[in-house]
Amino acid sequence: MENSLNIHIHFGGGAELLFDKIKKHVVELPAARKYFPDTDIEKWRIKELLQWIKDNLLKERPELFLQGDSVRPGILVLINDADWELFGELEYELQNNDEITFISTLHGG
Amino acid sequence: MPVPCKAGCGKNAMLKRPKTGDTLCKECFFEAFETEIHFTIIKAELFNRGDSVAIAASGGKDSTVLAHVLKTLNQRYDYGLNLMLLSIDEGITGYRDDSLETVKQNRDDYEMNLKILSYKDLYGWTMDEIVAQIGRKNNCTFCGVFRRQALDRGAAMLNVKCIATGHNADDIAETGSEGTIPRVKPLKYTYEKEIVMYAHYKKLVYFSTECVFAPNAYRGHARALLKDLEKIRPTCIMDIIYSGETMAVKEEVSLPTQRICTRCKFVSSQEVCKACVLLEGLNKGLPKLGIGKSSKAKKMLEEYNANQNNMKTVISNINDDCKKNNCVSRGKVCRSNRNTTNYVEKEKNEDKCCSSTQEKTKDSVATSSSKINTLLQDYGISENGCVDDKITLNGESSENHNFEVDLHNEDTSLIEENDACVGACGKMDSLQIGF
Ligand SMILES: [Zn+2]
Ligand SMILES: [Zn+2]
Ligand SMILES: [Zn+2]
């Protein structure tokens, strides 16, 4: 199946400030093979989603959100409201209608 | 492939705890989180029955979670505490509007009294006015020092036994011990990740930007470093705390008896407290006093004292000029012609005329209201900013002034900071951390 995916992306804890202060985004991801044509990537994992966010949502200062091919330390990632550490982190394979949440822990005392 | 809750409740786990690696569902996490804070309180006997306790409330996640948990535990375990909220309004245009609203929300949600103290009341200067004097670069020194004392003054006014602050395990590892004041930190063994997850799952409302002026590069620096370390060795932070606490005990033994600041009568380790030194500088028109390197501050003071006699003449000259040019800057003496007298430090890029000074002020306020800039600055880890904006409490005092000056040696404290991490986790050289 080469279908696209609908994904809900939420930002919180200050991370939304990097995304026009918009906390909730609903996005449609094209088939992974189309988005990464010159690679052997066939599925959307968190790793690919981060690349997509960098290309499409994150306009400036990507280093404040990303580090290497992961998120910057101090940013929590939730998959359907659960800690991504329970689901293989970057390797988690996205399902249609998944809700991915990014919360910054770096602000406010 | 959901992971079961390790507590055996039959539900699916929602998070992995950083300390233990345990996988827990929401409810079991809440219980573990709250119970651990309860044990921190009981074991260290942080409170006594009947105590009045002020919770230092910023509207941020830590103090919001602290207020929520203390309220919960006070009821559940019948501590018999009289809890109240204490907030500081620094007088930063646009900044506290939202966070004070959040604190008021805390007040209503947790049914506690709230006292808001302003810098204007306490010091006669708002942060906006301070920034107009010294520029944006160093004012976190003022924030930090003034804020610490503001809490003491507020605590005295509320007649409370102690101040509970929201410092968590990550914070304490970063900034070291705070000093002489009766503070309790019920979250000191609690990881930031869990605080944020707790707030998220409990749907607590908190405010998520720090000080608008804060480049906070020094703190961000240490924080990013620790976050990196945590990934490799999750107990790193705890190690630093434990070693920090051991050191703190040793220090206490050899510390001289606490003094009272001769100016403001509040607790101080110096004859004149840091806040009063900074105020002295502001009021004398030497705002960088107490911030920069000791050599620079000494020079500034010497020049200041040497010029003290000239000063009246100079000021009256300036005043005359100002009257002529109809030039008043915030009700204070116009400072625009000072450069020509050359007794203020040379680096100061004071503008040549008053109108441009005022423009600059407006400009910095406008910039400060942009929260995206705040975030960018807060996150920004610049090596240069790091050294300049560093705040240390254990400065060296210098001689030959009419009062002791609490001066920092930036280079020394930078080394100390690195030592802390190398000493505690011993992992520094094996890591490649890009700043
Ligand atoms: Zn459970
Ligand atoms: Zn500040
Ligand atoms: Zn004082």
JSON list of C-alpha atoms in Angstrom, two decimals, chain B residues 1 28-29 45 68 91 108 124 156 175-176 181 190 210-211 238 243 258 264 280 288 296 308 320 350 352 367 372 424:
[
{"chain": "B", "resi": 1, "resn": "MET", "atom": "CA", "xyz": [2.91, -4.37, 21.37]},
{"chain": "B", "resi": 28, "resn": "CYS", "atom": "CA", "xyz": [0.77, 4.03, 39.25]},
{"chain": "B", "resi": 29, "resn": "PHE", "atom": "CA", "xyz": [3.13, 6.79, 38.08]},
{"chain": "B", "resi": 45, "resn": "GLU", "atom": "CA", "xyz": [11.94, 16.50, 58.07]},
{"chain": "B", "resi": 68, "resn": "HIS", "atom": "CA", "xyz": [-0.25, 20.81, 43.37]},
{"chain": "B", "resi": 91, "resn": "GLY", "atom": "CA", "xyz": [8.45, 44.77, 36.55]},
{"chain": "B", "resi": 108, "resn": "ASP", "atom": "CA", "xyz": [-7.81, 29.50, 42.73]},
{"chain": "B", "resi": 124, "resn": "GLY", "atom": "CA", "xyz": [12.79, 51.18, 43.86]},
{"chain": "B", "resi": 156, "resn": "ALA", "atom": "CA", "xyz": [9.33, 37.83, 56.34]},
{"chain": "B", "resi": 175, "resn": "THR", "atom": "CA", "xyz": [23.39, 25.60, 39.84]},
{"chain": "B", "resi": 176, "resn": "GLY", "atom": "CA", "xyz": [24.81, 24.11, 43.00]},
{"chain": "B", "resi": 181, "resn": "ILE", "atom": "CA", "xyz": [18.49, 31.02, 53.43]},
{"chain": "B", "resi": 190, "resn": "THR", "atom": "CA", "xyz": [12.61, 14.52, 41.12]},
{"chain": "B", "resi": 210, "resn": "GLU", "atom": "CA", "xyz": [11.64, 31.91, 31.39]},
{"chain": "B", "resi": 211, "resn": "CYS", "atom": "CA", "xyz": [12.77, 35.43, 32.04]},
{"chain": "B", "resi": 238, "resn": "MET", "atom": "CA", "xyz": [21.66, 12.09, 41.22]},
{"chain": "B", "resi": 243, "resn": "SER", "atom": "CA", "xyz": [28.05, 14.70, 46.18]},
{"chain": "B", "resi": 258, "resn": "GLN", "atom": "CA", "xyz": [25.76, 34.45, 59.14]},
{"chain": "B", "resi": 264, "resn": "CYS", "atom": "CA", "xyz": [18.98, 46.32, 54.35]},
{"chain": "B", "resi": 280, "resn": "GLU", "atom": "CA", "xyz": [24.57, 50.89, 45.06]},
{"chain": "B", "resi": 288, "resn": "LYS", "atom": "CA", "xyz": [27.94, 46.95, 36.21]},
{"chain": "B", "resi": 296, "resn": "LYS", "atom": "CA", "xyz": [37.20, 46.10, 36.06]},
{"chain": "B", "resi": 308, "resn": "GLN", "atom": "CA", "xyz": [33.13, 62.01, 43.03]},
{"chain": "B", "resi": 320, "resn": "ASP", "atom": "CA", "xyz": [21.82, 72.64, 32.72]},
{"chain": "B", "resi": 350, "resn": "GLU", "atom": "CA", "xyz": [25.92, 54.94, 25.60]},
{"chain": "B", "resi": 352, "resn": "LYS", "atom": "CA", "xyz": [25.19, 60.36, 22.16]},
{"chain": "B", "resi": 367, "resn": "THR", "atom": "CA", "xyz": [12.36, 42.91, 21.46]},
{"chain": "B", "resi": 372, "resn": "ILE", "atom": "CA", "xyz": [10.20, 33.50, 20.15]},
{"chain": "B", "resi": 424, "resn": "ALA", "atom": "CA", "xyz": [30.64, 13.63, 39.61]}
]
